[in-house]
Short mmCIF file of C-alpha atoms in Angstrom, two decimals:
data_model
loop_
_atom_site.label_atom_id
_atom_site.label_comp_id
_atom_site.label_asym_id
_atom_site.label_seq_id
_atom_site.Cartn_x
_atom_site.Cartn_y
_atom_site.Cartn_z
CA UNK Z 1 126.29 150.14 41.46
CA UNK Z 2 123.15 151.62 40.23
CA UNK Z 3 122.81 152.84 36.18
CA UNK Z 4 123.38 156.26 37.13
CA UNK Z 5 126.76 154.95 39.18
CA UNK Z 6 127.63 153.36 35.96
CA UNK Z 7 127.88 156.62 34.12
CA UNK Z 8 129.38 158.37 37.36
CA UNK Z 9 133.25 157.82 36.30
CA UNK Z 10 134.35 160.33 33.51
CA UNK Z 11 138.08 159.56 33.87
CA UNK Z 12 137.45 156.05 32.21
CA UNK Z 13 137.25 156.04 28.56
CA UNK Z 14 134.31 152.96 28.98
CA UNK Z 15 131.99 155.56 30.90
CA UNK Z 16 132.35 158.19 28.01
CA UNK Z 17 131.66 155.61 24.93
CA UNK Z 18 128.79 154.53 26.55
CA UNK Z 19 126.91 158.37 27.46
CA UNK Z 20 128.00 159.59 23.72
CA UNK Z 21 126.04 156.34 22.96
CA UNK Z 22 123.12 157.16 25.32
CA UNK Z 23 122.85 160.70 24.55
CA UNK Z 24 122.67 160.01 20.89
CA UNK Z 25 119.64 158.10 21.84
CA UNK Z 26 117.66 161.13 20.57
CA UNK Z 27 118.72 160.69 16.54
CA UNK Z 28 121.58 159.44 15.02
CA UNK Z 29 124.80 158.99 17.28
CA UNK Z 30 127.98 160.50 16.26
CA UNK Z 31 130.35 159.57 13.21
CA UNK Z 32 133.14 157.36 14.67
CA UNK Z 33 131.27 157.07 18.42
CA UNK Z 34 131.96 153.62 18.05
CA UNK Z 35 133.87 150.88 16.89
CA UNK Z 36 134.05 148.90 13.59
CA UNK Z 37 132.20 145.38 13.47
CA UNK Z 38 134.17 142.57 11.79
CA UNK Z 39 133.38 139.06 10.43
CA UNK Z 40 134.25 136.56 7.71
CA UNK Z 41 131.67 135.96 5.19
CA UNK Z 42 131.84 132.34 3.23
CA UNK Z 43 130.82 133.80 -0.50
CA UNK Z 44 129.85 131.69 -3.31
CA UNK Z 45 129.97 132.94 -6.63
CA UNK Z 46 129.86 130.18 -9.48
CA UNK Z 47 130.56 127.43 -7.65
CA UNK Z 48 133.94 129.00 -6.18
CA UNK Z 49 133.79 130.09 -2.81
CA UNK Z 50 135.96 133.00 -1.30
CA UNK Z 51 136.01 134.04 2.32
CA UNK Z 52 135.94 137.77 2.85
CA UNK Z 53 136.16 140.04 5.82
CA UNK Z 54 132.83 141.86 6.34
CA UNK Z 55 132.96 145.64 7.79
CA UNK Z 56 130.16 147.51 9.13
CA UNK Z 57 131.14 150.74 10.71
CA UNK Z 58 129.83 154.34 10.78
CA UNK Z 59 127.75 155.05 7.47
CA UNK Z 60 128.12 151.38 5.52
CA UNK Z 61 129.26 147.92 5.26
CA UNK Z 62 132.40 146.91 2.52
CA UNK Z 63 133.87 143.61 1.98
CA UNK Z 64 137.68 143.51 2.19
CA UNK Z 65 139.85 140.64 0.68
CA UNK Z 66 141.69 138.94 3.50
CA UNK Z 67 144.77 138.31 1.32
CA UNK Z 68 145.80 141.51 0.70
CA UNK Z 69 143.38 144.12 2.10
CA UNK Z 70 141.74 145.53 -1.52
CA UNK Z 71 138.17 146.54 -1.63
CA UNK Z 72 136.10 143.26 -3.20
CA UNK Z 73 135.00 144.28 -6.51
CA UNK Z 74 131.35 144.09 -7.08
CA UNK Z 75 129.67 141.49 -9.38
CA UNK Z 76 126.30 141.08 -10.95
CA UNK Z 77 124.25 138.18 -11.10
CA UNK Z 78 126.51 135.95 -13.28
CA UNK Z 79 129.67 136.54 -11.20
CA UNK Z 80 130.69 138.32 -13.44
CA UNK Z 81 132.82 142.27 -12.89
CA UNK Z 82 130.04 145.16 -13.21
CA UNK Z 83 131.30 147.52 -15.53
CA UNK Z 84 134.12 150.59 -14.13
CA UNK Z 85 133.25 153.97 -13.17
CA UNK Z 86 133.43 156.97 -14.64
CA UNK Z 87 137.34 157.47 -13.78
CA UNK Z 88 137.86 153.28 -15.07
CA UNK Z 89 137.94 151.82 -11.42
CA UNK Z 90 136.30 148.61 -10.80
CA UNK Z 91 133.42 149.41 -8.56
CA UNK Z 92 133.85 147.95 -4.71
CA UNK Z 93 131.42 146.07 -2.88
CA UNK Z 94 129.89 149.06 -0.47
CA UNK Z 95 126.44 149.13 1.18
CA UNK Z 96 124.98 152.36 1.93
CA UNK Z 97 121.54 152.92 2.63
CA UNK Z 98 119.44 156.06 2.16
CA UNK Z 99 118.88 158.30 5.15
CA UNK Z 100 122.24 158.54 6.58
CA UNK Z 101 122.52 155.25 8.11
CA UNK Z 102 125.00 154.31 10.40
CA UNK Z 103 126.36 150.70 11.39
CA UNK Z 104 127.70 149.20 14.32
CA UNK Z 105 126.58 145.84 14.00
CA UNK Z 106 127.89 142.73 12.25
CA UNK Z 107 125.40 141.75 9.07
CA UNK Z 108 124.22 137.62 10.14
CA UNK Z 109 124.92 135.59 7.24
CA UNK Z 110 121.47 133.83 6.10
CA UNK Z 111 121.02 131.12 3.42
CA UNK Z 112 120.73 131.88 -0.45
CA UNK Z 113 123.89 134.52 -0.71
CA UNK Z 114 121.67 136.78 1.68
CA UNK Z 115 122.61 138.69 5.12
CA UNK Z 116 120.62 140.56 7.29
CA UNK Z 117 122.15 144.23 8.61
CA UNK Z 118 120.49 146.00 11.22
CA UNK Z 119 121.46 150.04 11.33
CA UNK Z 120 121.49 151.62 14.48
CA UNK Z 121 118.02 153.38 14.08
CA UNK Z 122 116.44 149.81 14.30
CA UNK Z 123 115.92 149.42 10.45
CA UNK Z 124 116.45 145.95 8.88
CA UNK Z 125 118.12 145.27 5.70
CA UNK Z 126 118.08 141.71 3.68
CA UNK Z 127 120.76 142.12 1.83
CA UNK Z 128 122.53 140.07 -1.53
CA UNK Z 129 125.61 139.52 -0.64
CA UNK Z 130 127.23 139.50 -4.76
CA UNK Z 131 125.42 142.24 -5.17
CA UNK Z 132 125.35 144.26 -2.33
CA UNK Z 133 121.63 145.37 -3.09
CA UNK Z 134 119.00 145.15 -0.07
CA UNK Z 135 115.75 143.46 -0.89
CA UNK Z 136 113.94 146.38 0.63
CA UNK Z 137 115.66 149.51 -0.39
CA UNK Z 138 114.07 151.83 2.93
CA UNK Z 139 114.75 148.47 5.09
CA UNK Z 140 112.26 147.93 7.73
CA UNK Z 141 111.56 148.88 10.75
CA UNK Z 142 111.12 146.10 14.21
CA UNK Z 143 107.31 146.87 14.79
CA UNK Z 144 106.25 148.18 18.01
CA UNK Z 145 109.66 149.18 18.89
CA UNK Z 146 111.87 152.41 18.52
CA UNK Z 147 115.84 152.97 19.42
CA UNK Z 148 118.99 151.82 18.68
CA UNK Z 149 120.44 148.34 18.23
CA UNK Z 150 124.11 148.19 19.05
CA UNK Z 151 125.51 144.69 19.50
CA UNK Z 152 125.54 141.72 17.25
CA UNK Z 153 122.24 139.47 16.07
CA UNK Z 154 122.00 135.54 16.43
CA UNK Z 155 120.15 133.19 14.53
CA UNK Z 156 118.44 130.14 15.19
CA UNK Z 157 116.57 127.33 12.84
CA UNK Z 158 113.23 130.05 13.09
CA UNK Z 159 113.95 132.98 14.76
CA UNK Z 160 116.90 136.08 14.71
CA UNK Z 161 117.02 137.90 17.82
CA UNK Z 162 117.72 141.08 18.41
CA UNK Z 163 119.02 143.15 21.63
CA UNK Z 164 117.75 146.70 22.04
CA UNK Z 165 119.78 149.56 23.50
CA UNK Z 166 116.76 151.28 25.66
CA UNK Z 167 115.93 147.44 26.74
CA UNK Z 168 114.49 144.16 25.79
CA UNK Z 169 115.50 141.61 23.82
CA UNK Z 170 112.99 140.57 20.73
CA UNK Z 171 112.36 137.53 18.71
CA UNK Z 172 111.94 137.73 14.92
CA UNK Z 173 110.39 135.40 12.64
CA UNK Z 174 113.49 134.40 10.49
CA UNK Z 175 111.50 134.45 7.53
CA UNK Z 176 109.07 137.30 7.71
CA UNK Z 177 111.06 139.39 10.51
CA UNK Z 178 107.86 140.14 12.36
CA UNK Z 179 108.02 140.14 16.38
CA UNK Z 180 107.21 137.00 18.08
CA UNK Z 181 107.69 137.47 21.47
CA UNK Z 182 109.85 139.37 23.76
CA UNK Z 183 112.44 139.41 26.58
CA UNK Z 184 112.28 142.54 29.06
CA UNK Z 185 114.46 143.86 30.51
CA UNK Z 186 115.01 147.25 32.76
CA UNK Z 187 117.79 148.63 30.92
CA UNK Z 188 119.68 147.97 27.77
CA UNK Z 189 121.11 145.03 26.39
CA UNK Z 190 124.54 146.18 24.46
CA UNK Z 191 125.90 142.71 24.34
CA UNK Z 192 125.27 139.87 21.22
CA UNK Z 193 122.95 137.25 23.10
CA UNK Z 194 124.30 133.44 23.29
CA UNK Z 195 122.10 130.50 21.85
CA UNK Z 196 123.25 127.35 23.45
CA UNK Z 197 120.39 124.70 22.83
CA UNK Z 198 116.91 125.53 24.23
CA UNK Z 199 117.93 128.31 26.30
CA UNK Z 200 118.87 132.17 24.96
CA UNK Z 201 121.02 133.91 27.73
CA UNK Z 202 121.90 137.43 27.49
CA UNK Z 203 122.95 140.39 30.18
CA UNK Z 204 121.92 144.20 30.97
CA UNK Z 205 122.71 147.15 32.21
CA UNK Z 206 120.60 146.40 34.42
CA UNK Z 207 123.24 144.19 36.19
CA UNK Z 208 120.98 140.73 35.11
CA UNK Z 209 122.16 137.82 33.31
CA UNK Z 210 118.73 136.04 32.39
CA UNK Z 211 118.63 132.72 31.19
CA UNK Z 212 114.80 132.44 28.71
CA UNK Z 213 113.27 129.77 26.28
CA UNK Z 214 114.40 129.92 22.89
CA UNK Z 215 111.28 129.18 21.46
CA UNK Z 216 108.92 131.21 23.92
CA UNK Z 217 110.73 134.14 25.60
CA UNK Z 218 109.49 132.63 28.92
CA UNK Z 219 112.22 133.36 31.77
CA UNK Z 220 114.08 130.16 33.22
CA UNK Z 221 115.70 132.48 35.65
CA UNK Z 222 117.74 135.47 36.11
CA UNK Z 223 120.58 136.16 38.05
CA UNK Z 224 122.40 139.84 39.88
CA UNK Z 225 125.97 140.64 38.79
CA UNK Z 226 126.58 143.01 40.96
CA UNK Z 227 127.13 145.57 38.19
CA UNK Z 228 126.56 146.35 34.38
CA UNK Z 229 127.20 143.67 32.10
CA UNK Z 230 128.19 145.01 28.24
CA UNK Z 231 130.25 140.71 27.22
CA UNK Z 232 128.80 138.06 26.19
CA UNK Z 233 129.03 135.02 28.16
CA UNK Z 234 131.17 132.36 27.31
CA UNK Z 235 129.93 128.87 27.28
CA UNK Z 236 132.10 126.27 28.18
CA UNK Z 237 132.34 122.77 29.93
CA UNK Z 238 128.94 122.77 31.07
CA UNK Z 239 129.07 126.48 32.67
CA UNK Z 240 129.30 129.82 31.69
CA UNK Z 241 131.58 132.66 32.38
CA UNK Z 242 131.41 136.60 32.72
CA UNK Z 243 132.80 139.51 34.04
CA UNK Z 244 131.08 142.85 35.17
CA UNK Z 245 131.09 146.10 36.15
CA UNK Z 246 131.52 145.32 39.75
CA UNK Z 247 135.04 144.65 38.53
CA UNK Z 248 134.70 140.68 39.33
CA UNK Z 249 134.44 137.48 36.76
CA UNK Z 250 131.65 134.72 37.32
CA UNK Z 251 131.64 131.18 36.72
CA UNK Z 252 128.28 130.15 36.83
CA UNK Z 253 126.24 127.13 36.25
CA UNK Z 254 123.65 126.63 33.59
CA UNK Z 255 120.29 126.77 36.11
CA UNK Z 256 121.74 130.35 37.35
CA UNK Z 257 123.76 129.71 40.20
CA UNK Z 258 127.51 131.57 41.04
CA UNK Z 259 130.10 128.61 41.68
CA UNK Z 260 132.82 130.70 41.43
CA UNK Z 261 133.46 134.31 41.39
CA UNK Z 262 137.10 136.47 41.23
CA UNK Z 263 137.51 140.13 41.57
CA UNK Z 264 139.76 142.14 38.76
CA UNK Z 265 141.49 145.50 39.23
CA UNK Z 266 138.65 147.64 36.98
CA UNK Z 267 135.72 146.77 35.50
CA UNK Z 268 135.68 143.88 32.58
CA UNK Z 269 133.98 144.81 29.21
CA UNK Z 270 135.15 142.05 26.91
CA UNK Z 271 133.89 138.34 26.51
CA UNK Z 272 136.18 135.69 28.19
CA UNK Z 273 138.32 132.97 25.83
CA UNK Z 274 139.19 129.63 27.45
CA UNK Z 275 142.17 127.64 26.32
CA UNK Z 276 143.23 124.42 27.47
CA UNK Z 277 141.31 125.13 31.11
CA UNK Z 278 142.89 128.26 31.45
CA UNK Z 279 140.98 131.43 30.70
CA UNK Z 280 141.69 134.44 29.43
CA UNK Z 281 139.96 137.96 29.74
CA UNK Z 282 141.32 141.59 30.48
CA UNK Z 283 140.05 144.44 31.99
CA UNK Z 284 139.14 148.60 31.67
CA UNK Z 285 142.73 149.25 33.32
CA UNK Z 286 144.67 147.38 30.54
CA UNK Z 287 145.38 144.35 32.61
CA UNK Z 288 145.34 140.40 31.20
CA UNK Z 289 144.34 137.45 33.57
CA UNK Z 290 144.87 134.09 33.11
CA UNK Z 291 142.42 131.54 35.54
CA UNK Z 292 142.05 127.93 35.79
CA UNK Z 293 138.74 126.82 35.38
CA UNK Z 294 139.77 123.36 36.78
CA UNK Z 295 140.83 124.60 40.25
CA UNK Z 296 137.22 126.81 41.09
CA UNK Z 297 139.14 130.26 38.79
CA UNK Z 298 141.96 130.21 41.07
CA UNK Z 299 144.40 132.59 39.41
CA UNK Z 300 147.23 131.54 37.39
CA UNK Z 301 148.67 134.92 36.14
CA UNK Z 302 148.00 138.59 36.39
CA UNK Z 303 149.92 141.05 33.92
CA UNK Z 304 149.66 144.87 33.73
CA UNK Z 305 150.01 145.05 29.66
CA UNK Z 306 148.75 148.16 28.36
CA UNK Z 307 148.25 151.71 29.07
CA UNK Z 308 144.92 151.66 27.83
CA UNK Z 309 141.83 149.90 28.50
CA UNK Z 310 141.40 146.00 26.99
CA UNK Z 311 137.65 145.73 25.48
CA UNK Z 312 138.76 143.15 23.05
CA UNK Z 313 138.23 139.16 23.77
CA UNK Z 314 142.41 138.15 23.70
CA UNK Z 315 143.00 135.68 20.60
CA UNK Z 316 145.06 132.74 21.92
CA UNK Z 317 146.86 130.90 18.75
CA UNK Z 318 149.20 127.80 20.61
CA UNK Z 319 151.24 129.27 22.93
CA UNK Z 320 151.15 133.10 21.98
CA UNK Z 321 148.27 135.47 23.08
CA UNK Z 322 147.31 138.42 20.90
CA UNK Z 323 146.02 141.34 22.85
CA UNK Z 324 144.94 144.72 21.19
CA UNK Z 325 143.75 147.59 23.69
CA UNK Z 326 143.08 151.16 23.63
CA UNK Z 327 146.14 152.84 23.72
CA UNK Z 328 146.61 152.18 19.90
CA UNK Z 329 148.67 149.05 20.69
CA UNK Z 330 148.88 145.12 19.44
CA UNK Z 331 150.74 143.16 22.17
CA UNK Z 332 152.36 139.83 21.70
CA UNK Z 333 152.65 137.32 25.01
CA UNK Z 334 153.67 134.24 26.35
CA UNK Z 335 150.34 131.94 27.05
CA UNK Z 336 152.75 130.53 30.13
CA UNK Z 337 153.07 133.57 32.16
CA UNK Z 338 151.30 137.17 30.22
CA UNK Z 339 155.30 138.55 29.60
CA UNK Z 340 155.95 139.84 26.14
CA UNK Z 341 157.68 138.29 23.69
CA UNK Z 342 160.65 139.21 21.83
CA UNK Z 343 160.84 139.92 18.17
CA UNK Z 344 163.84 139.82 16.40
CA UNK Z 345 165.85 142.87 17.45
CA UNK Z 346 165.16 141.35 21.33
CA UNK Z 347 162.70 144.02 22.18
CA UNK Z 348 158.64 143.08 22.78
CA UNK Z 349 157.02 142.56 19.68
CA UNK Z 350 154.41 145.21 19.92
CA UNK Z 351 152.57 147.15 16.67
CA UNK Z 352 151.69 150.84 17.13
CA UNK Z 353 148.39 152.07 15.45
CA UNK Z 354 146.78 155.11 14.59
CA UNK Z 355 144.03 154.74 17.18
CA UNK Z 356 142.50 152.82 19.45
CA UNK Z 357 142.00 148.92 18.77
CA UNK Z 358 138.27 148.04 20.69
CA UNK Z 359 137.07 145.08 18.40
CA UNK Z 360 137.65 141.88 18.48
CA UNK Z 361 141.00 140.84 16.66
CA UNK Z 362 140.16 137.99 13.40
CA UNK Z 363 142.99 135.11 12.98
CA UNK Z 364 143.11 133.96 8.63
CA UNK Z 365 144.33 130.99 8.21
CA UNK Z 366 146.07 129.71 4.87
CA UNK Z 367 143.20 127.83 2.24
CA UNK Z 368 139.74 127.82 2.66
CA UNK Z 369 138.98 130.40 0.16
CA UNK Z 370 141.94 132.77 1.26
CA UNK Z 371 145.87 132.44 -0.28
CA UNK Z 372 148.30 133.63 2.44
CA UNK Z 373 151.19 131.99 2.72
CA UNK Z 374 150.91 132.00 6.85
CA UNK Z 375 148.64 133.00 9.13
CA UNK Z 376 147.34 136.60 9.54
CA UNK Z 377 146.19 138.28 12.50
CA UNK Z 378 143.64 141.30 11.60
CA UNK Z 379 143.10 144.18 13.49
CA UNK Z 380 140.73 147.15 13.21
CA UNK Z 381 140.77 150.87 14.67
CA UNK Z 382 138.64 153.63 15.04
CA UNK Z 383 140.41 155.68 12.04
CA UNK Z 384 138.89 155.33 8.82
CA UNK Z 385 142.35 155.98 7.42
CA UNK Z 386 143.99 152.94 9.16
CA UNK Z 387 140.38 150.89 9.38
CA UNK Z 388 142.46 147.44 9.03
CA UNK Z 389 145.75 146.19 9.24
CA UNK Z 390 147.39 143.06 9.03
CA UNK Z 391 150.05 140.95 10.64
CA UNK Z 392 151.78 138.12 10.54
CA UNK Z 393 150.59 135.93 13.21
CA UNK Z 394 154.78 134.62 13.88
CA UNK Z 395 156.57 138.34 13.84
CA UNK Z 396 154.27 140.66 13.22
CA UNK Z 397 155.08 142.28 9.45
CA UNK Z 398 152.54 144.01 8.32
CA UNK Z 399 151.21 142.63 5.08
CA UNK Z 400 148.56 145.24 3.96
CA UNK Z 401 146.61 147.96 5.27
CA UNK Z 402 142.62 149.02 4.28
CA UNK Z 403 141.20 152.44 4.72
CA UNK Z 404 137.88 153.80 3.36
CA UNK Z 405 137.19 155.43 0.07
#
């Protein structure tokens, strides 16, 4: 499948995301063409640390409280409220740059209460994370390169680095954020690279995973998929894992050779989980497979669960698997077999959203910084009127629900 192949197939929702993405590649793309970005954020504030839930999506990044979904109030230096608004509300923790930035990106957390944000114009921002204030008001830019960064950063001990849209991937001095070397590529990399050790590995559109020096940039090897790749591998046991375009998974070993490959029913976005051996990824056409990476992937399971495509990774918590997927549903199943389970009234425990769920789904656990009683699974959506919602991890109530201001 060549790159003009990839955007050949209208009737998949995949194939549309990613030309309003391309096209926009001209000035700023679309309000809501996207997805949000989630993390949790470890913040310390007078000695007491608090985890949050860190949101970047269309024009800026908020910090939500994990306990009960309300905005975290900003603080100045001493930890200490900063003073209402006009109307007496305490003022939210909300980054928005000048310029009409827009966000699709996960901020890294860095040392000293600091993260680093990159919009989707390629401008970096450093910034506080009490104070939501960037270092460098304007940001800056990546010198000697123009586009659109779309996927999540990593961090190593000296360098950040970033994958770029039009191609390439780029090495950054952690400190200074100048370029130190680069990766190229022929086409775009839309997927957050994976560190393990010495070696950075990281796919294209081009239908290359490569495998380069951490340190240097210099290629160890690369390796044809067949197809587009848009997941990042999964490490694990020595080998890595990945599914493509050219609707098949690969098992593959660590100097770039296939060991094991499977085919799937469409093509497979999302990054792989692995649980006990058995691994866990879905596909395009909304269906979950379960392989055993024990027995060379031999399949253990195949279950058609939603009407709608499955981008997220599937969160596996014991012996239940939490799927969310495009047709605006949260599915509940049995880690044995991929069939639903029951809630209560004896009918699948499955949540109905406003829109479609396309990021990956964030388990909060009880302590650490948050006070829940149980665990919480936390799912985002498109809307910015139903941005976040969370469930109980055991029946699914819905505890609280966060929308933007």
């Amino acid at each position: 499948m060549n790159i003009r192949q990839f955007f050949a197939r209208p009737t998949l929702w995949g194939a549309l995301v990613l030309f309003s993405l391309a096209v926009a590649g001209c000035g700023p793309a679309p309000l809501g063409t996207g997805w949000p970005s989630l993390s949790l954020l470890n913040n310390v504030c007078d000695g007491k640390t608090t985890k949050t839930i860190v949101v970047a999506y269309n024009d800026r990044i908020v910090q939500v409280n994990p306990a009960d979904g309300t905005s975290v109030v900003l603080k100045d230096g001493n930890c200490v409220n900063r003073p209402p608004d006009d109307a007496g509300k305490l003022r939210a923790w909300d980054f928005r740059p000048t310029g009409n930035k827009q966000f699709f990106v996960a901020p890294l957390p860095l040392d000293d209460g600091k993260m680093l944000a990159i919009s989707y114009d390629q401008r970096l921002y450093t910034i506080d994370t009490t104070l939501a204030q960037a270092t460098v008001a304007d940001g800056r830019t990546i010198d000697g390169y123009s586009g659109h960064a779309v996927t999540d950063m990593v961090a190593s001990a000296d360098f950040i680095y970033v994958a770029l849209n039009a191609k390439d991937v780029v090495a950054l001095d952690r400190n200074t954020l100048d370029v130190k070397w680069k990766a190229p590529t022929d086409h775009g990399v839309w997927a957050k690279p994976l560190l393990v050790d010495d070696t950075l590995y990281f796919n294209s559109l081009d239908h290359f995973l490569y495998a380069v020096d951490a340190k240097t940039g210099a290629q160890k090897w690369k390796l044809d998929l067949q197809g587009a790749v848009t997941g990042t591998p999964l490490f694990a046991n020595g080998k890595l894992y990945i599914g493509s375009f050219a609707r098949q998974l690969f098992e593959i070993s660590t100097d770039g050779k296939i060991l094991n490959q499977k085919p799937t029913s469409d093509w497979v976005w999302g990054t792989p989980v692995i649980d006990n051996g058995i691994l866990y990824v879905g596909d395009l056409g909304g269906s979950l497979y379960a392989f055993d990476t024990a027995n060379n992937l031999q399949q253990v399971w195949v279950q058609k669960v939603a009407a709608g495509a499955i981008r997220a990774t599937p969160l596996i918590v014991g012996d239940v698997i939490i799927v969310g997927a495009r047709d605006q549903k949260l599915y509940w199943l049995k880690r044995t077999d991929g069939t639903p389970i029951n809630g209560s009234d004896g009918k699948p425990l499955v949540r109905e959203l406003t829109a479609p769920i396309l990021s990956d789904l964030l388990l909060i656990q009880p302590g650490d910084g948050v006070d829940i009683p149980k665990p919480y699974i936390v799912v985002s959506t498109t809307s910015t009127t139903q941005l976040l919602v969370a469930y109980t991890l055991d029946n699914g109530e819905s505890k609280w629900s966060y929308n933007f201001q």
